mmCIF file of C-alpha atoms in Angstrom:
data_model
loop_
_atom_site.group_PDB
_atom_site.id
_atom_site.type_symbol
_atom_site.label_atom_id
_atom_site.label_comp_id
_atom_site.label_asym_id
_atom_site.label_seq_id
_atom_site.Cartn_x
_atom_site.Cartn_y
_atom_site.Cartn_z
ATOM 1 C CA MET A 1 1.867 83.601 24.752
ATOM 2 C CA GLN A 2 1.387 87.043 23.182
ATOM 3 C CA ASN A 3 -2.385 86.527 22.987
ATOM 4 C CA LEU A 4 -2.469 85.529 26.651
ATOM 5 C CA LYS A 5 -0.673 88.752 27.631
ATOM 6 C CA LYS A 6 -3.084 90.816 25.542
ATOM 7 C CA TYR A 7 -6.024 88.988 27.112
ATOM 8 C CA TRP A 8 -4.892 89.707 30.686
ATOM 9 C CA LEU A 9 -3.900 93.291 29.873
ATOM 10 C CA ASN A 10 -7.293 93.869 28.277
ATOM 11 C CA LYS A 11 -9.054 92.293 31.260
ATOM 12 C CA TRP A 12 -7.001 94.372 33.723
ATOM 13 C CA LEU A 13 -7.751 97.599 31.826
ATOM 14 C CA ARG A 14 -11.475 96.847 31.821
ATOM 15 C CA VAL A 15 -11.587 96.087 35.543
ATOM 16 C CA SER A 16 -9.504 99.184 36.340
ATOM 17 C CA SER A 17 -11.726 101.384 34.187
ATOM 18 C CA LEU A 18 -14.895 100.051 35.786
ATOM 19 C CA SER A 19 -13.432 100.507 39.263
ATOM 20 C CA LEU A 20 -12.462 104.090 38.507
ATOM 21 C CA ALA A 21 -15.855 104.805 36.955
ATOM 22 C CA SER A 22 -17.643 103.413 40.005
ATOM 23 C CA PHE A 23 -15.826 105.932 42.215
ATOM 24 C CA LEU A 24 -16.476 108.839 39.862
ATOM 25 C CA LEU A 25 -20.165 108.144 39.313
ATOM 26 C CA VAL A 26 -21.260 108.045 42.948
ATOM 27 C CA PRO A 27 -24.085 110.547 43.511
ATOM 28 C CA ALA A 28 -23.505 113.393 45.947
ATOM 29 C CA ALA A 29 -25.056 113.010 49.389
ATOM 30 C CA LYS A 30 -27.677 115.596 50.258
ATOM 31 C CA ALA A 31 -26.726 115.613 53.920
ATOM 32 C CA GLN A 32 -26.533 118.398 56.469
ATOM 33 C CA SER A 33 -23.297 120.363 56.523
ATOM 34 C CA ILE A 34 -20.894 119.372 59.269
ATOM 35 C CA ALA A 35 -18.603 122.397 58.973
ATOM 36 C CA ALA A 36 -19.285 123.650 62.516
ATOM 37 C CA GLY A 37 -18.606 120.232 63.991
ATOM 38 C CA LEU A 38 -15.415 119.848 62.005
ATOM 39 C CA GLN A 39 -14.151 123.253 63.093
ATOM 40 C CA THR A 40 -14.984 122.396 66.699
ATOM 41 C CA ALA A 41 -13.108 119.111 66.414
ATOM 42 C CA ALA A 42 -10.158 120.871 64.768
ATOM 43 C CA GLY A 43 -10.092 123.410 67.581
ATOM 44 C CA THR A 44 -10.191 120.649 70.184
ATOM 45 C CA ALA A 45 -7.260 118.946 68.468
ATOM 46 C CA GLY A 46 -5.357 122.233 68.369
ATOM 47 C CA LEU A 47 -5.479 122.449 64.579
ATOM 48 C CA PRO A 48 -6.317 125.586 62.632
ATOM 49 C CA GLY A 49 -9.616 125.214 60.862
ATOM 50 C CA GLY A 50 -11.876 126.871 58.351
ATOM 51 C CA ALA A 51 -11.407 130.611 57.957
ATOM 52 C CA ASP A 52 -8.523 130.626 60.445
ATOM 53 C CA ALA A 53 -6.215 128.875 57.961
ATOM 54 C CA ASP A 54 -3.883 131.322 56.232
ATOM 55 C CA LEU A 55 -2.498 131.158 52.704
ATOM 56 C CA GLY A 56 0.964 130.007 53.772
ATOM 57 C CA LEU A 57 -0.488 127.125 55.757
ATOM 58 C CA MET A 58 -2.668 126.055 52.835
ATOM 59 C CA ILE A 59 0.280 126.194 50.413
ATOM 60 C CA GLY A 60 2.374 124.177 52.848
ATOM 61 C CA ARG A 61 -0.330 121.517 53.086
ATOM 62 C CA ILE A 62 -0.641 121.333 49.297
ATOM 63 C CA ILE A 63 3.125 121.003 48.868
ATOM 64 C CA GLY A 64 3.269 118.335 51.559
ATOM 65 C CA SER A 65 0.420 116.391 49.968
ATOM 66 C CA LEU A 66 1.970 116.538 46.501
ATOM 67 C CA MET A 67 5.337 115.436 47.832
ATOM 68 C CA GLY A 68 3.686 112.534 49.643
ATOM 69 C CA ILE A 69 1.876 111.410 46.498
ATOM 70 C CA ILE A 70 5.020 111.661 44.373
ATOM 71 C CA GLY A 71 7.039 109.818 47.019
ATOM 72 C CA SER A 72 4.438 107.038 47.081
ATOM 73 C CA LEU A 73 4.564 106.745 43.291
ATOM 74 C CA LEU A 74 8.348 106.518 43.387
ATOM 75 C CA PHE A 75 8.122 103.798 46.035
ATOM 76 C CA LEU A 76 5.743 101.853 43.781
ATOM 77 C CA TYR A 77 8.211 102.379 40.914
ATOM 78 C CA MET A 78 10.939 100.905 43.106
ATOM 79 C CA LEU A 79 8.718 97.884 43.853
ATOM 80 C CA TYR A 80 8.140 97.516 40.112
ATOM 81 C CA GLY A 81 11.922 97.464 39.578
ATOM 82 C CA GLY A 82 12.239 94.769 42.239
ATOM 83 C CA PHE A 83 9.522 92.730 40.539
ATOM 84 C CA ARG A 84 11.315 93.064 37.196
ATOM 85 C CA TRP A 85 14.545 91.928 38.833
ATOM 86 C CA MET A 86 12.920 88.894 40.456
ATOM 87 C CA THR A 87 11.267 87.866 37.187
ATOM 88 C CA ALA A 88 14.329 88.490 34.994
ATOM 89 C CA GLY A 89 15.070 84.773 34.882
ATOM 90 C CA GLY A 90 18.832 85.252 34.604
ATOM 91 C CA ASP A 91 18.650 87.602 31.610
ATOM 92 C CA ALA A 92 21.513 90.068 32.161
ATOM 93 C CA ALA A 93 19.843 92.853 30.158
ATOM 94 C CA ALA A 94 16.614 92.544 32.174
ATOM 95 C CA VAL A 95 18.555 92.574 35.458
ATOM 96 C CA THR A 96 20.467 95.688 34.359
ATOM 97 C CA LYS A 97 17.189 97.413 33.432
ATOM 98 C CA ALA A 98 15.621 96.451 36.788
ATOM 99 C CA VAL A 99 18.629 97.730 38.752
ATOM 100 C CA SER A 100 18.449 100.962 36.755
ATOM 101 C CA ILE A 101 14.750 101.338 37.663
ATOM 102 C CA ILE A 102 15.499 100.798 41.360
ATOM 103 C CA LYS A 103 18.401 103.291 41.310
ATOM 104 C CA ASN A 104 16.252 105.907 39.582
ATOM 105 C CA ALA A 105 13.452 105.408 42.109
ATOM 106 C CA ILE A 106 15.862 105.791 45.037
ATOM 107 C CA ILE A 107 17.331 108.954 43.497
ATOM 108 C CA GLY A 108 13.787 110.277 42.993
ATOM 109 C CA ILE A 109 12.863 109.593 46.612
ATOM 110 C CA MET A 110 16.023 111.372 47.775
ATOM 111 C CA ILE A 111 15.135 114.369 45.583
ATOM 112 C CA ILE A 112 11.611 114.460 47.048
ATOM 113 C CA VAL A 113 12.941 114.360 50.621
ATOM 114 C CA PHE A 114 15.405 117.157 49.809
ATOM 115 C CA ALA A 115 12.702 119.221 48.069
ATOM 116 C CA TYR A 116 10.324 118.785 51.012
ATOM 117 C CA THR A 117 13.029 119.838 53.471
ATOM 118 C CA LEU A 118 13.960 122.840 51.343
ATOM 119 C CA SER A 119 10.354 123.963 50.789
ATOM 120 C CA ASN A 120 9.573 123.581 54.496
ATOM 121 C CA PHE A 121 12.627 125.704 55.355
ATOM 122 C CA VAL A 122 11.731 128.383 52.785
ATOM 123 C CA VAL A 123 8.057 128.593 53.824
ATOM 124 C CA THR A 124 9.053 128.849 57.496
ATOM 125 C CA ARG A 125 11.567 131.612 56.756
ATOM 126 C CA LEU A 126 9.111 133.522 54.548
ATOM 127 C CA ALA A 127 6.473 133.338 57.257
ATOM 128 C CA SER A 128 8.887 134.747 59.838
ATOM 129 C CA VAL A 129 9.992 137.559 57.475
ATOM 130 C CA ALA A 130 6.355 138.425 56.750
ATOM 131 C CA GLY A 131 5.771 138.882 60.476
ATOM 132 C CA GLU A 132 3.746 135.714 60.864
ATOM 133 C CA PRO A 133 5.707 133.389 63.118
ATOM 134 C CA PRO A 134 5.100 129.706 62.514
ATOM 135 C CA ALA A 135 2.196 128.271 64.468
ATOM 136 C CA PRO A 136 3.202 126.945 67.885
ATOM 137 C CA PRO A 137 2.930 123.217 68.505
ATOM 138 C CA SER A 138 -0.560 121.902 69.162
ATOM 139 C CA GLY A 139 -1.917 122.714 72.591
ATOM 140 C CA SER A 140 0.463 125.565 73.391
ATOM 141 C CA GLY A 141 -0.151 129.267 73.530
ATOM 142 C CA GLY A 142 1.271 131.636 76.049
ATOM 143 C CA GLY A 143 1.553 128.956 78.717
ATOM 144 C CA GLU A 144 -2.233 128.604 78.806
ATOM 145 C CA THR A 145 -4.290 125.868 77.201
ATOM 146 C CA CYS A 146 -7.902 125.770 76.116
ATOM 147 C CA PRO A 147 -9.494 122.632 77.593
ATOM 148 C CA TYR A 148 -12.367 122.863 75.098
ATOM 149 C CA SER A 149 -12.502 124.253 71.536
ATOM 150 C CA CYS A 150 -11.167 127.467 70.041
ATOM 151 C CA ALA A 151 -14.265 128.689 68.196
ATOM 152 C CA THR A 152 -14.994 131.611 65.884
ATOM 153 C CA GLN A 153 -18.162 133.670 66.131
ATOM 154 C CA SER A 154 -19.662 131.746 63.193
ATOM 155 C CA ASP A 155 -18.955 128.459 65.035
ATOM 156 C CA ILE A 156 -20.761 129.778 68.098
ATOM 157 C CA GLU A 157 -23.740 130.936 66.016
ATOM 158 C CA ALA A 158 -23.914 127.581 64.215
ATOM 159 C CA ALA A 159 -23.858 125.762 67.556
ATOM 160 C CA GLN A 160 -26.646 128.010 68.855
ATOM 161 C CA ASP A 161 -28.689 127.183 65.748
ATOM 162 C CA LEU A 162 -28.228 123.497 66.579
ATOM 163 C CA GLY A 163 -29.471 124.120 70.123
ATOM 164 C CA LEU A 164 -26.190 123.314 71.866
ATOM 165 C CA VAL A 165 -25.357 124.722 75.304
ATOM 166 C CA ILE A 166 -22.339 126.996 74.909
ATOM 167 C CA SER A 167 -19.965 128.308 77.560
ATOM 168 C CA CYS A 168 -17.176 130.572 76.246
ATOM 169 C CA GLN A 169 -14.259 132.457 77.754
ATOM 170 C CA SER A 170 -11.314 134.424 76.384
ATOM 171 C CA SER A 171 -8.047 132.503 76.310
ATOM 172 C CA SER A 172 -4.555 133.324 75.079
ATOM 173 C CA ALA A 173 -4.309 129.696 73.947
ATOM 174 C CA CYS A 174 -6.775 130.390 71.135
ATOM 175 C CA PRO A 175 -5.847 132.295 67.957
ATOM 176 C CA ALA A 176 -6.991 135.877 67.488
ATOM 177 C CA GLY A 177 -10.698 136.171 66.731
ATOM 178 C CA THR A 178 -11.605 132.966 68.576
ATOM 179 C CA GLN A 179 -12.728 132.055 72.071
ATOM 180 C CA CYS A 180 -12.283 128.965 74.228
ATOM 181 C CA CYS A 181 -15.770 127.395 74.170
ATOM 182 C CA ASP A 182 -17.383 124.293 75.622
ATOM 183 C CA PHE A 183 -20.149 122.902 73.395
ATOM 184 C CA ALA A 184 -22.524 120.534 75.188
ATOM 185 C CA SER A 185 -25.774 118.839 74.277
ATOM 186 C CA PRO A 186 -28.898 120.310 75.923
#
């Protein structure tokens, strides 16, 4: 029985290592940059993009991503505890250990939710104290909306280099330093 466990563990480690290596050893694509298109799409969706993103927004995104990853790991830990409980086979010590794993995972998830709420509150308050009010919801801005894309000067120049037809106008819906632009194919 012990040899069978070692065999499957060894096999699983080899397959996992090869899978990870296959993702890490993929050569980089030598494709054209799509930064202008991504910024245009972000502007159309009402999202800040590229150079418009400020430090507070970037930190908030990093914190949110880390909390999401940790929360996912804790959820997997809770599933592991459930698996241990289902495979305990009536062993009281194994059931107690599994219940302990599940309780710890639930406590961890609650801590992550609390930490996310607290960090979101603190970042929002710091932004308002620093004179940078939080970004309005997508698509709003002084009662006016930009039906196209909020584009920076570098976006406009990149679109001109690509030969796109550009029609721009000033709009209070777009952040400072950007214009409401329609990018169309020639």
